[in-house]
């Protein structure tokens, strides 16, 4: 199996994992009993663990895509767009790690303490949870913007030197900046539904790119 095909399968598997993550991601459900909360915490841990693993797999695909696009540009004047995209995507991976760790493990642990504590102390615990949630939102925004910018760079490289369908490159150059703008102006809030929009939009690009990597013969860099 060629490196391109491995990268393509990584994109497909990682994108599927991201979609499943958003499908099973728990949402706020009002007042819960301790037993209900424990079940919610377990589902949250599973969902965010899957998100972490899926993004690691996606990063493996990103390395292969970068190699492919860099090989395409090697015959022309190198503009380093694919390498820059990979670096920015790695930055997004760090932000996602923090966001998923906060939402999947730190917040549920704090809520466990709140559930076991006296009801009179609940307002103080909610203040703590809200403060920690703001960390999650900050890292979620960093991830969403950085990952979208990576798609823009990969798409721009494909437009200049090939390696991906032109239609996909145009899609990436339109949809990814639109996501960045919507997040920047506050129209796209990164709650569960907002993140689902980001994940799905990214998944469309990565799935098509993955299928292309699986189908086309590998492009080797010049010796």
Tab-separated table of C-alpha atoms in Angstrom:
chain	number	residue	atom	x	y	z
A	1	UNK	CA	0.000	0.000	0.000
A	2	UNK	CA	1.390	3.386	-0.993
A	3	UNK	CA	1.927	6.222	1.459
A	4	UNK	CA	-0.804	8.199	-0.328
A	5	UNK	CA	-3.340	5.422	0.216
A	6	UNK	CA	-2.382	5.114	3.888
A	7	UNK	CA	-2.826	8.875	4.275
A	8	UNK	CA	-6.163	8.715	2.489
A	9	UNK	CA	-7.441	5.979	4.792
A	10	UNK	CA	-6.210	8.000	7.777
A	11	UNK	CA	-8.289	10.971	6.615
A	12	UNK	CA	-11.344	8.767	6.126
A	13	UNK	CA	-11.000	7.038	9.501
A	14	UNK	CA	-10.218	10.253	11.368
A	15	UNK	CA	-13.120	12.111	9.782
A	16	UNK	CA	-15.492	9.285	10.662
A	17	UNK	CA	-14.209	9.372	14.235
A	18	UNK	CA	-14.839	13.125	14.416
A	19	UNK	CA	-18.395	12.734	13.149
A	20	UNK	CA	-19.106	9.908	15.618
A	21	UNK	CA	-17.658	12.064	18.397
A	22	UNK	CA	-20.131	14.853	17.685
A	23	UNK	CA	-22.991	12.340	17.336
A	24	UNK	CA	-22.433	10.865	20.820
A	25	UNK	CA	-21.237	14.083	22.473
A	26	UNK	CA	-23.460	14.729	25.525
A	27	UNK	CA	-25.340	17.994	25.872
A	28	UNK	CA	-26.429	19.833	29.002
A	29	UNK	CA	-29.491	18.178	30.497
A	30	UNK	CA	-30.465	20.287	33.510
A	31	UNK	CA	-30.416	18.846	37.007
A	32	UNK	CA	-29.071	15.300	37.168
A	33	UNK	CA	-29.022	12.648	39.839
A	34	UNK	CA	-25.561	11.329	40.818
A	35	UNK	CA	-26.219	8.126	38.847
A	36	UNK	CA	-27.312	10.052	35.750
A	37	UNK	CA	-24.285	12.306	36.016
A	38	UNK	CA	-21.899	9.346	36.226
A	39	UNK	CA	-23.341	7.936	33.012
A	40	UNK	CA	-23.007	11.361	31.374
A	41	UNK	CA	-19.393	11.638	32.538
A	42	UNK	CA	-18.553	8.221	31.084
A	43	UNK	CA	-20.087	9.138	27.713
A	44	UNK	CA	-18.209	12.449	27.762
A	45	UNK	CA	-14.902	10.690	28.466
A	46	UNK	CA	-15.521	8.219	25.632
A	47	UNK	CA	-16.488	10.965	23.177
A	48	UNK	CA	-13.486	13.143	23.935
A	49	UNK	CA	-11.073	10.214	23.972
A	50	UNK	CA	-12.357	9.288	20.525
A	51	UNK	CA	-11.813	12.891	19.435
A	52	UNK	CA	-8.188	12.763	20.578
A	53	UNK	CA	-7.480	9.478	18.808
A	54	UNK	CA	-9.282	10.623	15.657
A	55	UNK	CA	-7.191	13.765	15.438
A	56	UNK	CA	-3.974	11.799	15.888
A	57	UNK	CA	-5.040	9.653	12.943
A	58	UNK	CA	-5.935	12.807	10.991
A	59	UNK	CA	-2.469	14.202	11.668
A	60	UNK	CA	-0.904	11.094	10.136
A	61	UNK	CA	-3.004	11.746	7.041
A	62	UNK	CA	-1.940	15.397	7.069
A	63	UNK	CA	1.725	14.361	6.955
A	64	UNK	CA	1.058	12.252	3.854
A	65	UNK	CA	-0.952	15.009	2.166
A	66	UNK	CA	1.841	17.490	2.880
A	67	UNK	CA	4.425	15.145	1.332
A	68	UNK	CA	2.269	14.768	-1.761
A	69	UNK	CA	1.681	18.492	-2.250
A	70	UNK	CA	5.324	19.309	-1.463
A	71	UNK	CA	6.400	16.841	-4.161
A	72	UNK	CA	4.148	18.652	-6.622
A	73	UNK	CA	5.658	22.027	-5.853
A	74	UNK	CA	9.239	20.713	-5.932
A	75	UNK	CA	9.336	21.044	-9.718
A	76	UNK	CA	8.350	24.726	-9.463
A	77	UNK	CA	9.407	27.547	-7.167
A	78	UNK	CA	8.755	26.159	-3.661
A	79	UNK	CA	6.316	28.318	-1.702
A	80	UNK	CA	6.307	26.132	1.431
A	81	UNK	CA	2.514	26.280	1.663
A	82	UNK	CA	2.091	22.551	2.427
A	83	UNK	CA	4.774	22.619	5.134
A	84	UNK	CA	3.264	25.751	6.655
A	85	UNK	CA	-0.158	24.085	6.607
A	86	UNK	CA	1.217	21.063	8.467
A	87	UNK	CA	2.853	23.267	11.121
A	88	UNK	CA	-0.404	25.187	11.654
A	89	UNK	CA	-2.313	21.882	11.793
A	90	UNK	CA	0.075	20.683	14.501
A	91	UNK	CA	-0.661	23.898	16.405
A	92	UNK	CA	-4.368	23.091	16.040
A	93	UNK	CA	-3.700	19.583	17.389
A	94	UNK	CA	-2.224	21.009	20.598
A	95	UNK	CA	-5.243	23.289	21.053
A	96	UNK	CA	-7.625	20.380	20.454
A	97	UNK	CA	-5.780	18.287	23.038
A	98	UNK	CA	-6.349	20.963	25.684
A	99	UNK	CA	-9.979	21.567	24.646
A	100	UNK	CA	-10.912	17.876	24.755
A	101	UNK	CA	-9.037	17.286	28.016
A	102	UNK	CA	-10.860	20.188	29.690
A	103	UNK	CA	-14.298	19.254	28.388
A	104	UNK	CA	-13.953	15.483	28.634
A	105	UNK	CA	-12.101	15.030	31.920
A	106	UNK	CA	-11.529	18.216	33.937
A	107	UNK	CA	-15.087	19.586	33.873
A	108	UNK	CA	-16.681	16.196	34.740
A	109	UNK	CA	-14.284	15.791	37.690
A	110	UNK	CA	-15.224	19.241	38.994
A	111	UNK	CA	-18.903	18.387	38.567
A	112	UNK	CA	-18.397	15.168	40.560
A	113	UNK	CA	-17.213	17.261	43.482
A	114	UNK	CA	-20.187	19.592	43.045
A	115	UNK	CA	-22.695	16.710	43.033
A	116	UNK	CA	-21.214	15.289	46.242
A	117	UNK	CA	-20.986	18.651	47.999
A	118	UNK	CA	-23.751	20.429	49.894
A	119	UNK	CA	-26.441	22.014	47.738
A	120	UNK	CA	-25.704	25.407	49.306
A	121	UNK	CA	-22.246	25.388	47.688
A	122	UNK	CA	-23.576	24.748	44.178
A	123	UNK	CA	-23.361	28.420	43.043
A	124	UNK	CA	-19.627	28.543	43.826
A	125	UNK	CA	-19.043	25.307	41.914
A	126	UNK	CA	-20.944	26.692	38.930
A	127	UNK	CA	-18.663	29.725	38.899
A	128	UNK	CA	-15.632	27.420	38.818
A	129	UNK	CA	-17.147	25.294	36.041
A	130	UNK	CA	-18.012	28.360	33.992
A	131	UNK	CA	-14.458	29.686	34.355
A	132	UNK	CA	-12.957	26.360	33.263
A	133	UNK	CA	-15.434	26.179	30.381
A	134	UNK	CA	-14.057	29.488	29.106
A	135	UNK	CA	-10.660	27.785	28.774
A	136	UNK	CA	-12.332	25.082	26.712
A	137	UNK	CA	-13.942	27.682	24.456
A	138	UNK	CA	-10.659	29.524	23.940
A	139	UNK	CA	-8.852	26.352	22.868
A	140	UNK	CA	-11.817	25.296	20.720
A	141	UNK	CA	-11.628	28.616	18.861
A	142	UNK	CA	-7.856	28.269	18.408
A	143	UNK	CA	-8.313	24.759	17.021
A	144	UNK	CA	-11.161	25.686	14.693
A	145	UNK	CA	-9.373	28.723	13.255
A	146	UNK	CA	-5.971	27.010	12.946
A	147	UNK	CA	-7.359	23.841	11.342
A	148	UNK	CA	-9.416	25.944	8.920
A	149	UNK	CA	-6.339	27.999	8.024
A	150	UNK	CA	-4.440	24.765	7.317
A	151	UNK	CA	-7.147	23.756	4.852
A	152	UNK	CA	-6.799	27.159	3.167
A	153	UNK	CA	-3.029	26.671	2.782
A	154	UNK	CA	-3.310	23.113	1.452
A	155	UNK	CA	-6.035	24.237	-0.947
A	156	UNK	CA	-3.972	27.203	-2.141
A	157	UNK	CA	-1.027	24.900	-2.800
A	158	UNK	CA	-3.270	22.508	-4.745
A	159	UNK	CA	-4.592	25.390	-6.839
A	160	UNK	CA	-1.057	26.428	-7.737
A	161	UNK	CA	0.609	23.051	-8.242
A	162	UNK	CA	-2.105	20.365	-8.352
A	163	UNK	CA	-2.258	17.248	-6.219
A	164	UNK	CA	-5.947	17.606	-5.330
A	165	UNK	CA	-9.042	18.269	-7.445
A	166	UNK	CA	-9.398	21.933	-8.351
A	167	UNK	CA	-13.016	21.907	-7.166
A	168	UNK	CA	-11.932	20.681	-3.725
A	169	UNK	CA	-9.216	23.336	-3.542
A	170	UNK	CA	-11.756	26.051	-4.395
A	171	UNK	CA	-14.142	24.620	-1.792
A	172	UNK	CA	-11.378	24.799	0.822
A	173	UNK	CA	-10.488	28.370	-0.128
A	174	UNK	CA	-14.118	29.451	0.307
A	175	UNK	CA	-15.573	27.412	3.187
A	176	UNK	CA	-12.566	27.483	5.535
A	177	UNK	CA	-12.196	31.307	5.465
A	178	UNK	CA	-15.976	31.575	5.940
A	179	UNK	CA	-15.702	29.487	9.119
A	180	UNK	CA	-12.847	31.667	10.370
A	181	UNK	CA	-14.862	34.830	9.753
A	182	UNK	CA	-17.993	33.438	11.438
A	183	UNK	CA	-15.967	32.466	14.509
A	184	UNK	CA	-14.119	35.798	14.581
A	185	UNK	CA	-17.297	37.894	14.542
A	186	UNK	CA	-19.068	35.656	17.054
A	187	UNK	CA	-21.814	34.317	14.773
A	188	UNK	CA	-20.558	30.751	15.197
A	189	UNK	CA	-20.427	29.869	18.889
A	190	UNK	CA	-18.407	26.751	19.574
A	191	UNK	CA	-20.894	24.907	21.735
A	192	UNK	CA	-21.777	21.340	20.751
A	193	UNK	CA	-23.824	22.475	17.742
A	194	UNK	CA	-21.238	25.031	16.612
A	195	UNK	CA	-18.416	22.503	16.832
A	196	UNK	CA	-20.560	20.064	14.870
A	197	UNK	CA	-20.688	22.617	12.036
A	198	UNK	CA	-16.895	23.004	12.094
A	199	UNK	CA	-16.250	19.260	12.283
A	200	UNK	CA	-18.678	18.477	9.456
A	201	UNK	CA	-17.311	21.216	7.174
A	202	UNK	CA	-13.755	20.018	7.767
A	203	UNK	CA	-14.817	16.391	7.322
A	204	UNK	CA	-16.235	17.107	3.855
A	205	UNK	CA	-12.870	18.485	2.732
A	206	UNK	CA	-10.807	15.742	4.365
A	207	UNK	CA	-13.013	12.889	3.145
A	208	UNK	CA	-12.809	14.066	-0.464
A	209	UNK	CA	-9.054	14.621	-0.093
A	210	UNK	CA	-8.746	11.151	1.436
A	211	UNK	CA	-10.641	9.526	-1.429
A	212	UNK	CA	-8.399	11.351	-3.894
A	213	UNK	CA	-5.269	10.132	-2.117
A	214	UNK	CA	-6.604	6.565	-2.219
A	215	UNK	CA	-7.404	6.707	-5.941
A	216	UNK	CA	-4.532	8.570	-7.565
A	217	UNK	CA	-1.056	7.103	-8.069
A	218	UNK	CA	1.570	8.342	-5.667
A	219	UNK	CA	3.670	11.312	-6.733
A	220	UNK	CA	7.305	10.788	-5.818
A	221	UNK	CA	9.659	13.692	-5.225
A	222	UNK	CA	12.426	14.163	-7.789
A	223	UNK	CA	15.706	12.402	-6.994
